Structure formats: structure tokens, C-alpha cells
Coordinates of C-alpha atoms in Angstrom, one line a residue:
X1 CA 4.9 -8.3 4.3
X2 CA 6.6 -6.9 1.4
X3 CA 5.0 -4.1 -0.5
X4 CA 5.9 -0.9 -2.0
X5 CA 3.4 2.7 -1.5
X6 CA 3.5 6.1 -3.0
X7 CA 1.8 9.1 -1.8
X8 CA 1.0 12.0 -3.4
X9 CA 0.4 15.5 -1.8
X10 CA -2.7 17.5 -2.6
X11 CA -1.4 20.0 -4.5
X12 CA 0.9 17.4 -6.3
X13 CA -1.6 15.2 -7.5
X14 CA -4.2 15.9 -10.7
X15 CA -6.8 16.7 -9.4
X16 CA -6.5 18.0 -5.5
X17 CA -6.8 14.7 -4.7
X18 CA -5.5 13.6 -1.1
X19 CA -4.2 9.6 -2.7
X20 CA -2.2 7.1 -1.0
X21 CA -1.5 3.8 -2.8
X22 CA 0.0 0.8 -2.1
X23 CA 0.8 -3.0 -3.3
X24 CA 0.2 -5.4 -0.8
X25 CA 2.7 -8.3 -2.0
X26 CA 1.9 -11.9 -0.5
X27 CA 4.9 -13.9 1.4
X28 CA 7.3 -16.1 -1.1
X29 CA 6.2 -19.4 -1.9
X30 CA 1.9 -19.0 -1.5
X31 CA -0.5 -17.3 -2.8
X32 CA -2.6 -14.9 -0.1
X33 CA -6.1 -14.2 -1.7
X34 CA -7.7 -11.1 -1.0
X35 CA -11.5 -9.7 -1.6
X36 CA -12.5 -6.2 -1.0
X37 CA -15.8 -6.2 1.3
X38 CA -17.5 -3.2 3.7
X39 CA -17.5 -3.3 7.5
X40 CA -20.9 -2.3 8.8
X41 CA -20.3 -0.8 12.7
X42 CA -22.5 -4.6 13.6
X43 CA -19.8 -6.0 12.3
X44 CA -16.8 -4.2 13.6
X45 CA -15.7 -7.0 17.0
X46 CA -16.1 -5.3 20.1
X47 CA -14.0 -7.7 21.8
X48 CA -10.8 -7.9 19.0
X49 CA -7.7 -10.6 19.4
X50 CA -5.0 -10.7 16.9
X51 CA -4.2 -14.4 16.0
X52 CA -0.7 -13.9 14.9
X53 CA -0.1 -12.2 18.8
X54 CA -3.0 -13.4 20.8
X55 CA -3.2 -10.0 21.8
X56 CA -6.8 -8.9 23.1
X57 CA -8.4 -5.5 23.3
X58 CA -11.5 -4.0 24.2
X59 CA -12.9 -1.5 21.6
X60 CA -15.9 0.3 23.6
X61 CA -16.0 3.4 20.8
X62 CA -18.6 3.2 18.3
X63 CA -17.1 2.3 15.2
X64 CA -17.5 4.0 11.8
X65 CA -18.3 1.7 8.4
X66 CA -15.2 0.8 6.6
X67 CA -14.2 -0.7 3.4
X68 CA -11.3 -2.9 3.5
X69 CA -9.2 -5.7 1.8
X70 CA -8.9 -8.5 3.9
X71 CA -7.1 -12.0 3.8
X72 CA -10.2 -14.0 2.2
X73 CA -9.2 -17.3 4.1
X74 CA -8.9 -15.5 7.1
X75 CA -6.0 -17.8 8.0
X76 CA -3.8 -15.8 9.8
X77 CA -6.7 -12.9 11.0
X78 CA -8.2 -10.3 9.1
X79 CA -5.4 -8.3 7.8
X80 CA -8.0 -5.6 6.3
X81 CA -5.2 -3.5 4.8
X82 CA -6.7 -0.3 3.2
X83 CA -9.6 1.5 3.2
X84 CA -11.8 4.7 3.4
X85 CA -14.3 5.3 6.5
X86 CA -17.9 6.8 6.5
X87 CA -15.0 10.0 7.5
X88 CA -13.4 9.6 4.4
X89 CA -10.5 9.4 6.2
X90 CA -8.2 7.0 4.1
X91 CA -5.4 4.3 5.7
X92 CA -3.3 1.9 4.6
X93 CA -1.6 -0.9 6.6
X94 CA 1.3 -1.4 6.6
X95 CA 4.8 -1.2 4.5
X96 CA 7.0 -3.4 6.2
X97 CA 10.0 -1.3 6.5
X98 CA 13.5 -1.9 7.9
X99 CA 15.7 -1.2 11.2
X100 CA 18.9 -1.7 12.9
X101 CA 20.2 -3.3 16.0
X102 CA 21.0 -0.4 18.1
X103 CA 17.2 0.3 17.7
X104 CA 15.8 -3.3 18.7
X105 CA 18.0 -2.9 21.7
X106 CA 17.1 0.0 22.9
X107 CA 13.0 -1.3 22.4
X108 CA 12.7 -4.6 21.6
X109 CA 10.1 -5.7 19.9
X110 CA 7.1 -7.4 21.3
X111 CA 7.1 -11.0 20.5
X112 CA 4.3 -13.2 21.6
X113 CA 5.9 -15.8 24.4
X114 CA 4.5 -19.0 24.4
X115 CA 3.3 -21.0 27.3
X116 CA 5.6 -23.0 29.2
X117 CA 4.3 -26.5 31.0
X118 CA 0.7 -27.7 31.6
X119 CA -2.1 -25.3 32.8
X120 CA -2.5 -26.4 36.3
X121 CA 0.8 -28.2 37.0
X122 CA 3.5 -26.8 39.2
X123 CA 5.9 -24.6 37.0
X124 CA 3.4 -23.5 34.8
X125 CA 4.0 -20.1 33.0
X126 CA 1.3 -18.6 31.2
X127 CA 1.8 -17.4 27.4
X128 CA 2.7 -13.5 27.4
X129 CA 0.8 -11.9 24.5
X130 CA 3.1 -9.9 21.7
X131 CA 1.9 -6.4 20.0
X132 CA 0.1 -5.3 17.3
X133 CA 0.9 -5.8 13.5
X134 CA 0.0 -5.2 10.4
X135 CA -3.0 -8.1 10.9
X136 CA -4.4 -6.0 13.2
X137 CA -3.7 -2.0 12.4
X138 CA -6.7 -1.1 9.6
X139 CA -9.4 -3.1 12.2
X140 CA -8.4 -1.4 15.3
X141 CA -7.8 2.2 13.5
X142 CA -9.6 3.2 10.7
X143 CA -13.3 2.6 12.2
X144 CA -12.4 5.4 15.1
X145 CA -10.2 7.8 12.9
X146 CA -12.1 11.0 12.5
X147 CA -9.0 12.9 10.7
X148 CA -5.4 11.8 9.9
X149 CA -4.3 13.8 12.3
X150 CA -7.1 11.6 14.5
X151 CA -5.6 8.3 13.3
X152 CA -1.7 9.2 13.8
X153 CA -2.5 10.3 17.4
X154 CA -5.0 6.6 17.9
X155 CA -2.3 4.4 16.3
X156 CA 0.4 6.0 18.2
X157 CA -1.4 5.6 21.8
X158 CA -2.1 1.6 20.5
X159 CA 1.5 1.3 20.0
X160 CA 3.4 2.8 23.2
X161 CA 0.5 0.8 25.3
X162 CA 0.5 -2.9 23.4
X163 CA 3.9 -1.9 21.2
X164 CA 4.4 -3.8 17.9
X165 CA 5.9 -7.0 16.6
X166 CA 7.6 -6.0 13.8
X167 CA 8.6 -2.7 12.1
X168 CA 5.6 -1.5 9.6
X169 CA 5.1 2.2 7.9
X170 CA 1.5 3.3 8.0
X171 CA -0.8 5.7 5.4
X172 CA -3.5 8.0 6.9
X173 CA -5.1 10.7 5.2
X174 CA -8.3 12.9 4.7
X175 CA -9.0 15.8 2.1
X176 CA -6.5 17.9 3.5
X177 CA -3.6 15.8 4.8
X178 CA -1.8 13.2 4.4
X179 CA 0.4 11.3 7.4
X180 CA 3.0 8.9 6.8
X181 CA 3.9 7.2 10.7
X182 CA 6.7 4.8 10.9
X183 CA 6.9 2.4 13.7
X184 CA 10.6 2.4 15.5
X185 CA 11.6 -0.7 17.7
X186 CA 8.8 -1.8 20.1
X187 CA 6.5 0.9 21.5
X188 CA 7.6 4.3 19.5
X189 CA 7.0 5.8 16.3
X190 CA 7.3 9.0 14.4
X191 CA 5.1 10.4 11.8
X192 CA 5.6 13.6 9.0
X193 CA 2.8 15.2 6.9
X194 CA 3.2 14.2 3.3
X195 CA 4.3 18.5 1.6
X196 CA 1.1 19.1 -0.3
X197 CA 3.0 19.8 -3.7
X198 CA 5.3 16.3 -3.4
X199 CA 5.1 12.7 -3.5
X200 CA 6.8 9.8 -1.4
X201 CA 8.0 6.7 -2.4
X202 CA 7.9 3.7 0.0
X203 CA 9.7 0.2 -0.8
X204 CA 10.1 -2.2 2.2
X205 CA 12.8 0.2 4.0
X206 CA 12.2 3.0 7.0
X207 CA 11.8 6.2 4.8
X208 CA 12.0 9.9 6.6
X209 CA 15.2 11.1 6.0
X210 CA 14.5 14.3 7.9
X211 CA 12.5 15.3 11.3
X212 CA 12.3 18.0 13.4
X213 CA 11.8 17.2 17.2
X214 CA 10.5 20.4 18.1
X215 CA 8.1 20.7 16.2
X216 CA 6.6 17.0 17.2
X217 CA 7.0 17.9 20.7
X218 CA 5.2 21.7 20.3
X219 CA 2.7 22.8 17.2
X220 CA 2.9 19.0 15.3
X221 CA 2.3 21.1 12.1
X222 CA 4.0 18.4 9.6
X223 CA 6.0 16.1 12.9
X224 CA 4.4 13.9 15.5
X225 CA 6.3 11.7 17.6
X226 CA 6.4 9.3 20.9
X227 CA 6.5 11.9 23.6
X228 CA 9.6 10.7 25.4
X229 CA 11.7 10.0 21.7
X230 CA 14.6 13.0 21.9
X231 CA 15.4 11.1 25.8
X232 CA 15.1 7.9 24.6
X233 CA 17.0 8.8 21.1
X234 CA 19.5 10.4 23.6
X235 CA 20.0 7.9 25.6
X236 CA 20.5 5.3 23.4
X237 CA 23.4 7.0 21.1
X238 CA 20.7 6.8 17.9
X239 CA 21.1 10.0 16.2
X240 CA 24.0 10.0 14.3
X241 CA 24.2 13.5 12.7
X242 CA 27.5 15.0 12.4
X243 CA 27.0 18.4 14.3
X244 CA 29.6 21.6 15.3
X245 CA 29.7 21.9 18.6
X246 CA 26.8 23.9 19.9
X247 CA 24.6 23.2 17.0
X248 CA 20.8 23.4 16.9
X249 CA 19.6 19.4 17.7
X250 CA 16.3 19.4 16.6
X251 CA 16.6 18.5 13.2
X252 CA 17.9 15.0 12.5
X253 CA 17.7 11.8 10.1
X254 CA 15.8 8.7 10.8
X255 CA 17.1 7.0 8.1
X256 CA 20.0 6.8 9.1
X257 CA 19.2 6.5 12.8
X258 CA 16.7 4.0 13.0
X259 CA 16.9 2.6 9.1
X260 CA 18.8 -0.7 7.7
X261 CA 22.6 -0.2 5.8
X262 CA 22.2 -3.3 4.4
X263 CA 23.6 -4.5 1.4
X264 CA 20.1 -6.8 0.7
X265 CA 18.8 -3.1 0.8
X266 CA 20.6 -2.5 -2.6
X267 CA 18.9 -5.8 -4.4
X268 CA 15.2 -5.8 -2.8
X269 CA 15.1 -1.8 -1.9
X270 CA 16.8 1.4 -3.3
X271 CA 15.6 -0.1 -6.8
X272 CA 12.3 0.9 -6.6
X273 CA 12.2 3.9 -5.1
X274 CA 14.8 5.0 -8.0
X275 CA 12.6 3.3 -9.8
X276 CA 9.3 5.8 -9.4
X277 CA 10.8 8.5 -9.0
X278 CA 13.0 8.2 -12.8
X279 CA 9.0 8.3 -13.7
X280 CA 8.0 11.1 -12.3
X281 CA 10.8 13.2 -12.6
X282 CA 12.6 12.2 -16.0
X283 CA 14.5 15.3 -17.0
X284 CA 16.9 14.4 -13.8
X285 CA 20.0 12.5 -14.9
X286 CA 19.6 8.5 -13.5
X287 CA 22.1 6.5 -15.4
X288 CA 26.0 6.4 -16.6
X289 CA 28.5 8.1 -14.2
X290 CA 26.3 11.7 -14.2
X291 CA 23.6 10.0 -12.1
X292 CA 22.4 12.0 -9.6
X293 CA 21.3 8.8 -7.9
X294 CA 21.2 4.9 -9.0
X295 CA 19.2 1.9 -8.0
X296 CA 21.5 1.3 -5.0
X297 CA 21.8 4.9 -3.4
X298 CA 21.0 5.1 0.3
X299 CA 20.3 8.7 0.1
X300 CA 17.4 8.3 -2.8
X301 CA 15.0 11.6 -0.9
X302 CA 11.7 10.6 0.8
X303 CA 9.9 13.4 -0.7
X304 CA 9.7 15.0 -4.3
X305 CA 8.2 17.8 -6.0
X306 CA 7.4 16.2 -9.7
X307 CA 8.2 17.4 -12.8
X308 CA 4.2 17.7 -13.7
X309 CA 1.0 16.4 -11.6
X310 CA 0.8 13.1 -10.8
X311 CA -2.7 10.6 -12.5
X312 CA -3.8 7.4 -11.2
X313 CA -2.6 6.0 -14.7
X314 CA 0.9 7.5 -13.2
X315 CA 0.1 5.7 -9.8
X316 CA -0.5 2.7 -11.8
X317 CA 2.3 2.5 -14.2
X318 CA 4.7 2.7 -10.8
X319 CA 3.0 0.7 -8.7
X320 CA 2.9 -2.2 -11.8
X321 CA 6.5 -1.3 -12.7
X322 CA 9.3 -4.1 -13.5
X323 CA 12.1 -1.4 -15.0
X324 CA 11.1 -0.9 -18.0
X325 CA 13.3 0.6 -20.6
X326 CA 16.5 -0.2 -18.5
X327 CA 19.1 -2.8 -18.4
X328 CA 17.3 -4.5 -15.2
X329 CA 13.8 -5.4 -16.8
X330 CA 12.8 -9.0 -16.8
X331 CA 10.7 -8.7 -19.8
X332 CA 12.9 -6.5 -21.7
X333 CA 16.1 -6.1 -24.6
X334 CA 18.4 -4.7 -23.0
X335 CA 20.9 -5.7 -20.7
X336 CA 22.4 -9.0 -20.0
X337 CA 20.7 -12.3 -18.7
X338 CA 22.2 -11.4 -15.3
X339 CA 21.5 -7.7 -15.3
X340 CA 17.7 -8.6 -15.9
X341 CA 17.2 -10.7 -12.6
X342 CA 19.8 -7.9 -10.2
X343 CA 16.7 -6.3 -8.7
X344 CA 13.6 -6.7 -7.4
X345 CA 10.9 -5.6 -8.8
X346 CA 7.8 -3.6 -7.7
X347 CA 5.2 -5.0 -10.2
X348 CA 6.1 -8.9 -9.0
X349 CA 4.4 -12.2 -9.2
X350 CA 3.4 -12.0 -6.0
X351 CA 1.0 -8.5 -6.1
X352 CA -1.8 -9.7 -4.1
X353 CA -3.7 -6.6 -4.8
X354 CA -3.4 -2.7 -5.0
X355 CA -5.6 0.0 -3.5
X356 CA -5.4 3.3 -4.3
X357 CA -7.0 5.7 -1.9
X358 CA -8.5 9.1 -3.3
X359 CA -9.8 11.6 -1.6
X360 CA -11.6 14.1 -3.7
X361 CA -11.9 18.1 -2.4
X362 CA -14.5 19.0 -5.0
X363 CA -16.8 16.1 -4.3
X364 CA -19.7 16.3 -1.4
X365 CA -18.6 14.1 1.7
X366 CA -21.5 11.4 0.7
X367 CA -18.9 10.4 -2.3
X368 CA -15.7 12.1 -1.9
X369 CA -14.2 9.0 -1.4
X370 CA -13.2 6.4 -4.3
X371 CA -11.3 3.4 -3.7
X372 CA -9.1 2.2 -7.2
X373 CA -8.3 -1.5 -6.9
X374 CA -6.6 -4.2 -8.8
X375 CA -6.0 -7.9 -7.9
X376 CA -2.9 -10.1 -8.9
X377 CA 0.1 -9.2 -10.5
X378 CA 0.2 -5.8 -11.6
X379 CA 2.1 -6.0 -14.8
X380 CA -1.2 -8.1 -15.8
X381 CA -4.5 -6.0 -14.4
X382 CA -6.3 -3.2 -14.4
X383 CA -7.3 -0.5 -11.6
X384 CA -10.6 0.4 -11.4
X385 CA -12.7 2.8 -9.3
X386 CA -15.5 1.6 -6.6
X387 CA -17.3 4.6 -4.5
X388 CA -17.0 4.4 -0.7
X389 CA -19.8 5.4 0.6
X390 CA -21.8 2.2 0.2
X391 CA -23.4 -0.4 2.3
X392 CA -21.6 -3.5 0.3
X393 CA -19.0 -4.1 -2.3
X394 CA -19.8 -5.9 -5.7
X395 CA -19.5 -9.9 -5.4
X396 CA -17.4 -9.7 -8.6
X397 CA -14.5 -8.2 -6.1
X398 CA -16.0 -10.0 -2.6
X399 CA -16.4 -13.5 -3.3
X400 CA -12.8 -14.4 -3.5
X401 CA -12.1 -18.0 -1.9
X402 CA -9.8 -20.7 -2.1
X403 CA -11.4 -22.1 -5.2
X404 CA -9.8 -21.2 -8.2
X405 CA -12.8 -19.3 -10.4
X406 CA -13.2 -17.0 -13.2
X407 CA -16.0 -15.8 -11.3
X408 CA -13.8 -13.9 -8.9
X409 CA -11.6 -11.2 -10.2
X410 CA -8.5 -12.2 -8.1
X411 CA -8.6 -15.4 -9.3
X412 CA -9.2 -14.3 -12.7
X413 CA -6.4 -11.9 -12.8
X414 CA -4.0 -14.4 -11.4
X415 CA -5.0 -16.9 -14.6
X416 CA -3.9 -14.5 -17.0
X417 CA -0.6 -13.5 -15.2
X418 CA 0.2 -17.1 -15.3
X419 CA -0.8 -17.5 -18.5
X420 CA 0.5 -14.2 -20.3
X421 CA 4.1 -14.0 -18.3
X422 CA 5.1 -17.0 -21.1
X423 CA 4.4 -15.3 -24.0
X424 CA 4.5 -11.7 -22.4
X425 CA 5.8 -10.0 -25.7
X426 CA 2.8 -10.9 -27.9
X427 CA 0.4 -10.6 -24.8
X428 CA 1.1 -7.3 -24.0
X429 CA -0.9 -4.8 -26.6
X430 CA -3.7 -7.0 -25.5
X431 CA -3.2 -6.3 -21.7
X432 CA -2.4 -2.7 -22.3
X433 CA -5.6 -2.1 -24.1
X434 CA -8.0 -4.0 -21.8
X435 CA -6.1 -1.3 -18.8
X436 CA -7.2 2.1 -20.7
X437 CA -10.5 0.4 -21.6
X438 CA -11.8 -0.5 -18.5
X439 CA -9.7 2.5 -16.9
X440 CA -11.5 5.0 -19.3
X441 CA -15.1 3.3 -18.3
X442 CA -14.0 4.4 -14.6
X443 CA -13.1 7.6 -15.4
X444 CA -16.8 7.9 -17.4
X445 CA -18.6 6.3 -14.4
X446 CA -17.3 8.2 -11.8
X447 CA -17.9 11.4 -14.1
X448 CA -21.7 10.1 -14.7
X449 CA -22.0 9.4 -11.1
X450 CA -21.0 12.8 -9.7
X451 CA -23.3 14.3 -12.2
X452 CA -26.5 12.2 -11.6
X453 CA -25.9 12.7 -7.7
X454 CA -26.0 16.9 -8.3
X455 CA -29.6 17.0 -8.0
X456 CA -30.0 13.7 -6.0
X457 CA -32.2 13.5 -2.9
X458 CA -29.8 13.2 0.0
X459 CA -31.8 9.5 0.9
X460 CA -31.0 8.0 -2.6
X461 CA -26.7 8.9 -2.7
X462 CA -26.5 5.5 -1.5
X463 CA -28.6 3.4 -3.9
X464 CA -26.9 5.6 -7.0
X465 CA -23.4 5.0 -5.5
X466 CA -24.2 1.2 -5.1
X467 CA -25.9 0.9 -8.9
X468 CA -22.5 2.8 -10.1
X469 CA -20.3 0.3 -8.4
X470 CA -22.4 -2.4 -9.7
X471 CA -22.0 -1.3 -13.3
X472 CA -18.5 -0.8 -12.6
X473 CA -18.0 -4.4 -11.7
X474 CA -20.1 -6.1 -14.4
X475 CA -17.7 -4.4 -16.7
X476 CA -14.8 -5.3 -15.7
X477 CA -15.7 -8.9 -15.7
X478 CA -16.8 -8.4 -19.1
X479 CA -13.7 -7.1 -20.2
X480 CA -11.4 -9.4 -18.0
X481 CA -13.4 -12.8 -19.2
X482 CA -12.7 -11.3 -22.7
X483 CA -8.8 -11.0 -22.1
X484 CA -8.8 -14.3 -20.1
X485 CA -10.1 -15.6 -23.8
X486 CA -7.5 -13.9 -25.7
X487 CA -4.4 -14.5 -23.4
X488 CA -5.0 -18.1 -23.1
X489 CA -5.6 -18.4 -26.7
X490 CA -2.6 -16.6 -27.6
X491 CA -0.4 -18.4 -25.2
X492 CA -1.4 -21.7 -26.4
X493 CA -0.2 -21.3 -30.2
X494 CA 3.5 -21.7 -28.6
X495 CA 2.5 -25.3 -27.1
X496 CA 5.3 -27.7 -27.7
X497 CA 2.9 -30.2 -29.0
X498 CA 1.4 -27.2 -31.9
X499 CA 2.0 -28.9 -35.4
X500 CA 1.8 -26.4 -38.2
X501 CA -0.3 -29.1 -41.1
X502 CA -4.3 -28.1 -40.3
X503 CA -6.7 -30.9 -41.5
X504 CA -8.6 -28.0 -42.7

């Protein structure tokens, strides 16, 4: 499923925060609803079969309580997506990311085989399950994962024993680390620790540019790794480093080994990735013939160090992004007709919804965890902050459904894109001050929250968290029925059937 993620290091971020963020995009051509809910461990299925792969697995561990953002039709499984455990380790599943032949014939990938003839009747040949996915990942991880460290190692067993459909990249973190694993052919993988002072940006496309094999096979400090990858990498002619004879063979690129070199990589890709990082670090030089790098360099880095801290108001401007101030924005000036529709962009029409996942070192473990979400298109919405550590989410974010209602906040949100995108010019002040209004309430709440739980019995964290979620969630819908109201109004004074004479 297309989607873009950033990640940004401890020591990067504004705050200490641990955060990983993602979009989740729906698939072109429908609309995917999603509602944020809780898992209670009664809840988590003991006995767990994908419907995408029909594959079936026994989880006998106890499971922790979860939030997550599943599919709300449940059409094709759960597809839970992100989310913080009782832990607070974080994860989010998955980017889909890119690969190469040499790679899916060296492991293929593990496609579900159909039955073949009657049940019963000579010739018969039973269906052969596939792998896992990203349907399946955030159930069948994050309720087990006591560290990120925990969750790599968890993922990494599910995936050599069942293997994987499809190529996905995978977010796990805790206060002190975050993991970003990458899924290569059918059953192996390869994961590197996020550098505390950098971020990462993630569109659809395999990402690590550089790994060192002995350290995944010896201290795993910031590389994990299948256990048999340098002999299977070997034996399959992958790594593709230009060495002297005699030179050192730990250290190689997965990019270029086990990525795309497409030229679809230079439309749908590169872009965005050159995209937020030209936000984060804007004294580098990204246009005319002194670029350093432009929306269609293969070699745009992994990981930066940026030029100051990174906010969640940063993590949203990216993550809502459509190229703003340069030749390739659909919205904007500048540029031609053709230049404005070259690439694709990361705040798109079909956001389903983004969570950002924050993990806070100065917070007690009963609400270190806060979970920033948006529905809809991203250019449209706001992100606003929901504690963790609770027994439900507020109905204002869990009773998405098919039925189109300004009762539910993705459907909501998805009425004003389609209704502001029109006009988006003399929408836009409106949007952007509804986003720093009900972003600055967040801030506020969480601020109040933390300060009211200081001298909290221990038995009551719950019920304060729950009442501060609540509050939360009746504002927003405040504030998003009141720019529903101004958006549609505004929108409908360039009606073709408007006539200027009033009978007033």
C-alpha cells in the first residue's frame, strides 16, 4: 500500500522524543476507511488467519493491550497499522517499499496458491497458504513486543518461518530506540537503529543505503539481520559494491542491492524524500544546476542530521506536503501546467490517515505514550494528540463505517477535502487556522494532563487519561463541524448557477 514515513531519532527530535510517523495511503480508485480503536488482551485472536493469505497461526503468548488503526470494514482483515502497547513500545506497519529481480529469484515471495479440483475428487490439490503482509504485521507483533529490539527479533522469526508476500518496511520503537526493518524477497530482512541525532525519510522505495554485516551477525548495536544473509547475499551475486581486491566486505549497500532502479522511481519516489528533507535541512542547495540532490536522485541519503530539532508541526507539514513553493505543486504559481502534475505527491487525495507515534523520556510509563492522529487528506486536517494508556478510544475517532457522517472524523475530514480542493486558494487560511487551533488545544491538554497526573493516585491515571482524550475529541469535532460550515460555504459562492442580483 502506498505511504510515505519519517522517523526521527531521540536526540534529533524536540523534545527526546522517540517518534515515528507515517501516512497510510488507500489503493487508487476507493476509499479505505479507517477508525482508531484499543485492543484489550480478550480481544487479541488466539487462533489468527490472514484473509489476504489464508495463512493461520497460533499465538499462545499473552498479549499486551494495543491501540491500533484498523480497516473499519474489515474487508480485507484487520490491517491495524500503528500503534503503542501497554510497553510503550511503538510500530508501524508497513511502507510498501521496492525490489529487484535478482532478489525475487533468489527468495521468492510467498504467494497464496489456490486450490486446484474438487475436495474429494481424484486430482485434488489443496490450496498452499502465502506469508504474512502488512494485514497482518501490527496484530501479530506489537501485542508481544516488549522493546524494539523485542519486536525486530519477533517480526524477523515470523518472517524466515511463514516469509512475506510482498516487500514492506516496518517502524518499531520504545524510549530509547528506534528500528527501521526492511523485508528482502520471501523469508529475509535486515533492520538498522534509526542514529539518535537524525531523521529518516521513507517513500514507497527500500531505503538503507548502508549496512554493516558484522555487526548484525556479532553485537547488533545499530544492524540486525537474517542469520544466513552474507551466504545467501553471496551466493546470489546481490552485493554490488565496487571493492579493491582484498577489501573489508562487511560494509555494503542495500539500496542498491536489493532496491528498485526504476525510472517510475523518479515520478512516484525520489520526490518526496527530496521533498522532506529540502524542509528540514533548507540551507543545502536543492534546485538549479548546484543541487546537491533533485527530486529524481537515486542516492537522496537514508539518514540526516537536521539543520535544528524536528516538532510534530514539522512531522506534519511533511507528512501533508504537496511541494510547496516549487515548480511541481498542484496548488501552486509557479511552474507550468505540466510541471505541476510530474510528481507524486506525499500529502495526496488518498491519505487515509496519519499516526504519529511519540514516545516521551520525561513522562512516567502510565502516559509516556501519545498517539497524534489525522484522518483524510492531509493537506485538509489536523493532528491531534490521544494518550495510550487507556482502556478505549473516543467514538468521535472509533465509529468510522461505511456511512458517510459528520459524526465520524474520517468522514468528516474527507467532506472538506472534497469540498475545499475546488476552491483551495481561498480555503486555505481557513484550514491553516483550524490546524494551529486544535493543535495548540493538544499541546495545552497534554501539558494539563501531565500536570494533574503529578500527584495522581496510581488507580485513577487511567480515568484522567480517558477524560483528557475525551475532551480532546469533543474539540476537535467542534472545531472540524465549524470548518466543515465554512469550507462548504465558501466553496459554494463559485457555483455555476450563483447569480450576483440578491432579492434582498
Amino acid at each position: 500500500m502506498p505511504c510515505t514515513t519519517i522517523l526521527v531519532g531521540k536526540r534529533a527530535s524536540y523534545d527526546g522524543s522517540t517518534i515515528v510517523a507515517r501516512n497510510e495511503d488507500a489503493s487508487n480508485g476507493k476509499f479505505t476507511p479507517k477508525q482508531m480503536i484499543v485492543v484489550e488482551p480478550k480481544q487479541q485472536p488466539r487462533h489468527y488467519k490472514s484473509v489476504i493469505s489464508h495463512l493461520a497461526i497460533e499465538l499462545d503468548e499473552e498479549p499486551m493491550r494495543y491501540t491500533a488503526v484498523p480497516d473499519a470494514l474489515r474487508e480485507d482483515g484487520i490491517w491495524a497499522e500503528a500503534g503503542i502497547n501497554d510497553a510503550n513500545v511503538a510500530l508501524s506497519a508497513t511502507e510498501t517499499i521496492t525490489s529487484n529481480e535478482r532478489v525475487l529469484g533468489a527468495d521468492p515471495l510467498v504467494d497464496l496458491v489456490p486450490a486446484c479440483g474438487t475436495e474429494g475428487e481424484e486430482g485434488y490439490i489443496p490450496e498452499v497458504p502465502g506469508g504474512i503482509g502488512e494485514e497482518d504485521i501490527t496484530t501479530l507483533v506489537l501485542p508481544y513486543a516488549t522493546s524494539a529490539r523485542d519486536g525486530v527479533r519477533r517480526l524477523g522469526r515470523l518472517l524466515e518461518t511463514y516469509g512475506t508476500y510482498e516487500m514492506n518496511g516496518i517502524a518499531i520503537s520504545d524510549v530509547d530506540e528506534i528500528w527501521w526493518l526492511e523485508t528482502v524477497g520471501g523469508h529475509h530482512w535486515i533492520a538498522k537503529r534509526v542514529p539518535d541525532d537524525a531523521y529518516v525519510t521513507m517513500p514507497n522505495q527500500l531505503g538503507i543505503d548502508s549496512f554493516d554485516l558484522a555487526d548484525a551477525e556479532g553485537q547488533q548495536l545499530e544492524h540486525m539481520a537474517s542469520a544466513d544473509l552474507r551466504a545467501w547475499i553471496n551466493r546470489h551475486h546481490l552485493d554490488l559494491t565496487l571493492r579493491e581486491e582484498g577489501e573489508e566486505e562487511d560494509i555494503f549497500n542495500p539500496r542498491e542491492a536489493f532496491g528498485s532502479h526504476s525510472d517510475s522511481d523518479h515520478v512516484y519516489n525520489t520526490p518526496r524524500a527530496w521533498y522532506m528533507q529540502r524542509c528540514l535541512n533548507p540551507s543545502d542547495c536543492w534546485d538549479g544546476d548546484e543541487a546537491v540532490f533533485t527530486p529524481e536522485s537515486d542516492d537522496i541519503p537514508w539518514s540526516r542530521i537536521p539543520e535544528r530539532k524536528v516538532t510534530i508541526e514539522d512531522i506534519r507539514y511533511v507528512l501533508a506536503a504537496h511541494y510547496q513553493g516549487t515548480p511541481y505543486d498542484p496548488y501552486g504559481t509557479l511552474g507550468t501546467d505540466k510541471t505541476r502534475s510530474m510528481y507524486r505527491p506525499i500529502g495526496i487525495n488518498r491519505n487515509c490517515q496519519l499516526a504519529v507515534l511519540q514516545i516521551r523520556p520525561y513522562a512516567p510509563q502510565s502516559h509516556r505514550g501519545v498517539q497524534w492522529m489525522s484522518f483524510g487528506s492531509n493537506p485538509f486536517n489536523a493532528l491531534v494528540p490521544f494518550f495510550t494508556n487507556v482502556r478505549e478510544a473516543p467514538e468521535y475517532l472509533s465509529n468510522t463505517t461505511a456511512r458517510v457522517s459528520t459524526d465520524s472524523f474520517y468522514w468528516a475530514n474527507r467532506l472538506i477535502a472534497a469540498l475545499a480542493d475546488a476552491r483551495f486558494r481561498d480555503n486555505e487560511n481557513a484550514i491553516d487556522r483550524y490546524r494551529e487551533k486544535v493543535g495548540a488545544f493538544g499541546h495545552k491538554l497534554i501539558h494539563e494532563t501531565d500536570e494533574a497526573l503529578a500527584c495522581c493516585p496510581e488507580e485513577d491515571v487511567q480515568a484522567v487519561l480517558a477524560a483528557a482524550n475525551l475532551r480532546m475529541a469533543d474539540y476537535l469535532r467542534e472545531q472540524t463541524d465549524a470548518l466543515l460550515s465554512k469550507v462548504l460555504y465558501t466553496t459554494s459562492l463559485a457555483m455555476k448557477n450563483h447569480f450576483a442580483m440578491s432579492d434582498n
